[in-house]
PDB file of C-alpha atoms in Angstrom:
ATOM      1  CA  MET D1055     -13.159  -1.301  36.085  1.00 82.00           C
ATOM      2  CA  THR D1056     -10.629  -4.233  36.378  1.00 89.00           C
ATOM      3  CA  PRO D1057      -7.132  -3.013  35.497  1.00 86.00           C
ATOM      4  CA  SER D1058      -7.352  -5.636  31.953  1.00 86.00           C
ATOM      5  CA  THR D1059     -10.376  -4.511  30.702  1.00 87.00           C
ATOM      6  CA  TRP D1060      -8.469  -0.520  31.315  1.00 86.00           C
ATOM      7  CA  LEU D1061      -6.466  -1.903  29.324  1.00 82.00           C
ATOM      8  CA  LEU D1062      -8.804  -3.170  27.010  1.00 82.00           C
ATOM      9  CA  GLN D1063      -9.700   0.105  26.416  1.00 87.00           C
ATOM     10  CA  ARG D1064      -6.299   1.829  25.989  1.00 86.00           C
ATOM     11  CA  ALA D1065      -5.530   0.413  23.369  1.00 82.00           C
ATOM     12  CA  ARG D1066      -9.014   0.310  20.667  1.00 84.00           C
ATOM     13  CA  ARG D1067      -8.495   4.080  21.315  1.00 83.00           C
ATOM     14  CA  GLY D1068      -4.521   3.691  20.742  1.00 77.00           C
ATOM     15  CA  LYS D1069      -5.672   1.911  17.751  1.00 72.00           C
ATOM     16  CA  GLU D1070      -8.486   4.473  16.065  1.00 75.00           C
ATOM     17  CA  ARG D1071      -5.332   6.572  16.954  1.00 70.00           C
ATOM     18  CA  LEU D1072      -3.629   5.012  14.684  1.00 66.00           C
ATOM     19  CA  LYS D1073      -6.200   4.291  11.141  1.00 64.00           C
ATOM     20  CA  LEU D1074      -6.875   8.173  11.761  1.00 60.00           C
ATOM     21  CA  TRP D1075      -2.995   9.281  11.500  1.00 63.00           C
ATOM     22  CA  ASP D1076      -2.520   6.627   9.314  1.00 65.00           C
ATOM     23  CA  ALA D1077      -5.591   8.472   6.946  1.00 64.00           C
ATOM     24  CA  GLU D1078      -4.350  11.727   7.974  1.00 68.00           C
ATOM     25  CA  LEU D1079      -0.734  10.289   6.378  1.00 73.00           C
ATOM     26  CA  ASP D1080      -2.672   9.536   3.079  1.00 71.00           C
ATOM     27  CA  ARG D1081      -3.661  12.808   2.738  1.00 70.00           C
ATOM     28  CA  LEU D1082      -0.169  14.384   1.806  1.00 76.00           C
ATOM     29  CA  ARG D1083       0.284  11.287  -0.462  1.00 76.00           C
ATOM     30  CA  TYR D1084      -2.546  11.321  -2.571  1.00 74.00           C
ATOM     31  CA  PRO D1085      -3.308  15.084  -2.348  1.00 77.00           C
ATOM     32  CA  ALA D1086      -5.249  14.641  -6.044  1.00 74.00           C
ATOM     33  CA  TYR D1087      -7.470  11.813  -4.404  1.00 71.00           C
ATOM     34  CA  TYR D1088      -8.534  14.144  -0.975  1.00 73.00           C
ATOM     35  CA  ARG D1089      -9.045  17.675  -3.352  1.00 77.00           C
ATOM     36  CA  GLY D1090     -12.358  19.063  -3.238  1.00 78.00           C
ATOM     37  CA  ARG D1091     -13.151  15.707  -0.978  1.00 81.00           C
ATOM     38  CA  LEU D1092     -16.220  16.809   0.618  1.00 84.00           C
ATOM     39  CA  SER D1093     -15.891  16.304   5.365  1.00 79.00           C
ATOM     40  CA  PRO D1094     -18.276  13.530   6.754  1.00 81.00           C
ATOM     41  CA  GLU D1095     -20.038  16.673   8.176  1.00 86.00           C
ATOM     42  CA  GLU D1096     -21.223  18.351   4.198  1.00 89.00           C
ATOM     43  CA  ALA D1097     -21.593  14.379   3.170  1.00 90.00           C
ATOM     44  CA  ASN D1098     -24.575  14.922   5.546  1.00 92.00           C
ATOM     45  CA  LEU D1099     -25.629  18.155   4.390  1.00 94.00           C
ATOM     46  CA  LEU D1100     -25.900  17.817   1.260  1.00 94.00           C
ATOM     47  CA  LEU D1101     -27.311  13.857   1.707  1.00 94.00           C
ATOM     48  CA  TYR D1102     -29.957  15.820   3.871  1.00 95.00           C
ATOM     49  CA  ASN D1103     -31.053  18.618   1.920  1.00 95.00           C
ATOM     50  CA  ARG D1104     -31.098  16.473  -0.706  1.00 95.00           C
ATOM     51  CA  LEU D1105     -33.755  14.553   0.240  1.00 95.00           C
ATOM     52  CA  ARG D1106     -35.429  16.512   2.191  1.00 96.00           C
ATOM     53  CA  GLN D1107     -36.230  19.280  -0.981  1.00 97.00           C
ATOM     54  CA  GLY D1108     -37.260  15.254  -2.580  1.00 96.00           C
ATOM     55  CA  LYS D1109     -34.194  15.652  -5.624  1.00 95.00           C
ATOM     56  CA  PRO D1110     -32.526  12.401  -5.986  1.00 93.00           C
ATOM     57  CA  VAL D1111     -29.560  11.705  -4.711  1.00 93.00           C
ATOM     58  CA  MET D1112     -27.180   8.216  -5.613  1.00 94.00           C
ATOM     59  CA  ALA D1113     -24.382   7.631  -3.027  1.00 94.00           C
ATOM     60  CA  GLY D1114     -23.115   4.539  -2.501  1.00 92.00           C
ATOM     61  CA  LYS D1115     -19.809   2.687  -1.577  1.00 89.00           C
ATOM     62  CA  LEU D1116     -16.615   0.297  -2.215  1.00 87.00           C
ATOM     63  CA  GLY D1117     -16.062  -2.427  -0.129  1.00 86.00           C
ATOM     64  CA  SER D1118     -12.238  -3.064  -0.287  1.00 87.00           C
ATOM     65  CA  VAL D1119     -13.626  -6.676  -2.697  1.00 92.00           C
ATOM     66  CA  GLU D1120     -14.518  -3.606  -5.217  1.00 93.00           C
ATOM     67  CA  SER D1121     -11.352  -1.584  -4.202  1.00 90.00           C
ATOM     68  CA  ARG D1122      -9.198  -4.234  -5.077  1.00 92.00           C
ATOM     69  CA  LEU D1123     -10.169  -5.282  -8.278  1.00 95.00           C
ATOM     70  CA  LEU D1124     -10.304  -1.302 -10.016  1.00 94.00           C
ATOM     71  CA  GLY D1125      -6.897  -1.105  -8.413  1.00 92.00           C
ATOM     72  CA  GLU D1126      -5.713  -4.615  -9.589  1.00 95.00           C
ATOM     73  CA  GLN D1127      -7.563  -3.720 -13.023  1.00 95.00           C
ATOM     74  CA  ARG D1128      -5.386  -1.015 -13.435  1.00 92.00           C
ATOM     75  CA  TYR D1129      -2.432  -2.943 -12.609  1.00 91.00           C
ATOM     76  CA  GLY D1130      -3.551  -6.090 -15.483  1.00 90.00           C
ATOM     77  CA  ARG D1131      -3.464  -8.537 -12.825  1.00 94.00           C
ATOM     78  CA  PHE D1132      -5.985 -10.378 -10.627  1.00 97.00           C
ATOM     79  CA  SER D1133      -4.367 -12.194  -7.336  1.00 96.00           C
ATOM     80  CA  ARG D1134      -5.868 -15.282  -6.367  1.00 96.00           C
ATOM     81  CA  ARG D1135      -7.373 -13.229  -3.611  1.00 95.00           C
ATOM     82  CA  THR D1136      -9.173 -11.223  -5.313  1.00 96.00           C
ATOM     83  CA  ARG D1137     -10.410 -13.778  -7.162  1.00 96.00           C
ATOM     84  CA  LEU D1138     -11.608 -15.632  -4.306  1.00 96.00           C
ATOM     85  CA  HIS D1139     -13.430 -13.070  -3.012  1.00 96.00           C
ATOM     86  CA  ALA D1140     -14.541 -11.344  -5.802  1.00 96.00           C
ATOM     87  CA  HIS D1141     -16.673 -14.461  -5.154  1.00 94.00           C
ATOM     88  CA  GLN D1142     -17.642 -14.963  -1.518  1.00 96.00           C
ATOM     89  CA  ASN D1143     -18.060 -11.462  -0.617  1.00 94.00           C
ATOM     90  CA  ALA D1144     -18.978  -9.395  -3.841  1.00 93.00           C
ATOM     91  CA  GLY D1145     -20.446 -12.304  -5.455  1.00 93.00           C
ATOM     92  CA  ILE D1146     -18.993 -11.213  -8.757  1.00 95.00           C
ATOM     93  CA  PHE D1147     -18.754 -14.550 -11.307  1.00 92.00           C
ATOM     94  CA  PRO D1148     -16.702 -16.185 -13.592  1.00 96.00           C
ATOM     95  CA  THR D1149     -13.581 -15.231 -11.607  1.00 96.00           C
ATOM     96  CA  ASP D1150     -11.322 -16.082 -14.997  1.00 96.00           C
ATOM     97  CA  ASP D1151      -8.983 -12.708 -15.902  1.00 96.00           C
ATOM     98  CA  GLN D1152     -12.152 -12.103 -18.532  1.00 97.00           C
ATOM     99  CA  GLY D1153     -14.618 -11.737 -15.978  1.00 97.00           C
ATOM    100  CA  LEU D1154     -12.812  -9.946 -13.375  1.00 98.00           C
ATOM    101  CA  ALA D1155     -12.148  -7.844 -16.429  1.00 97.00           C
ATOM    102  CA  THR D1156     -15.783  -6.613 -17.004  1.00 97.00           C
ATOM    103  CA  ALA D1157     -16.929  -6.743 -13.718  1.00 97.00           C
ATOM    104  CA  ALA D1158     -13.732  -4.272 -13.263  1.00 97.00           C
ATOM    105  CA  ALA D1159     -15.171  -1.481 -15.730  1.00 97.00           C
ATOM    106  CA  GLU D1160     -19.143  -2.041 -15.087  1.00 96.00           C
ATOM    107  CA  LEU D1161     -17.785  -0.778 -11.578  1.00 95.00           C
ATOM    108  CA  TRP D1162     -16.076   2.206 -12.762  1.00 95.00           C
ATOM    109  CA  THR D1163     -18.830   3.253 -15.292  1.00 96.00           C
ATOM    110  CA  ALA D1164     -21.930   2.445 -12.066  1.00 95.00           C
ATOM    111  CA  LEU D1165     -19.348   4.806 -10.048  1.00 94.00           C
ATOM    112  CA  HIS D1166     -19.919   7.523 -12.332  1.00 94.00           C
ATOM    113  CA  SER D1167     -23.346   8.199 -11.615  1.00 94.00           C
ATOM    114  CA  LEU D1168     -22.946   9.013  -8.647  1.00 94.00           C
ATOM    115  CA  ASP D1169     -23.942  11.487  -6.766  1.00 93.00           C
ATOM    116  CA  LEU D1170     -21.794  10.804  -3.803  1.00 93.00           C
ATOM    117  CA  LEU D1171     -18.746   8.290  -3.519  1.00 90.00           C
ATOM    118  CA  GLY D1172     -18.161   7.107  -0.052  1.00 85.00           C
ATOM    119  CA  CYS D1173     -15.139   6.621   1.323  1.00 75.00           C
ATOM    120  CA  TRP D1174     -12.581   5.380   4.228  1.00 67.00           C
ATOM    121  CA  PRO D1175      -8.546   3.830   4.633  1.00 63.00           C
ATOM    122  CA  VAL D1176      -8.609   0.754   2.638  1.00 64.00           C
ATOM    123  CA  GLU D1177      -6.117  -0.386  -0.064  1.00 62.00           C
ATOM    124  CA  TYR D1178      -6.808   0.804  -3.491  1.00 64.00           C
ATOM    125  CA  GLN D1179      -9.148   3.485  -3.216  1.00 62.00           C
ATOM    126  CA  ALA D1180      -7.075   6.834  -2.252  1.00 58.00           C
ATOM    127  CA  ARG D1181      -4.966   5.672  -5.634  1.00 57.00           C
TER     128      ARG D1181
END
């Protein structure tokens, strides 16, 4: 292993540790969000058991654009970044205030139908 390869691997491991540490800090900052949250193993077991029993299950996830859309809707103002990404990355249009507010309301309603919501540390998800 070359010194540069070793250094790159070490930097990647350090970055992963920082991500985990940041996620743990979020647990302290947003206790209501994390209360009752399943571990990845528990979530996998839930999905496995439902599928094995032939029971319907609806699982979903929020991407960074969707999380930001819901977060900015909550505060009543959509950023230029959200308008651009909502159209380019999430396929939402029109991106005027009414269009984004309608998309956020539809997304919020759909989230209440999920049996399992996957999440990871992205802006607005814990808030």
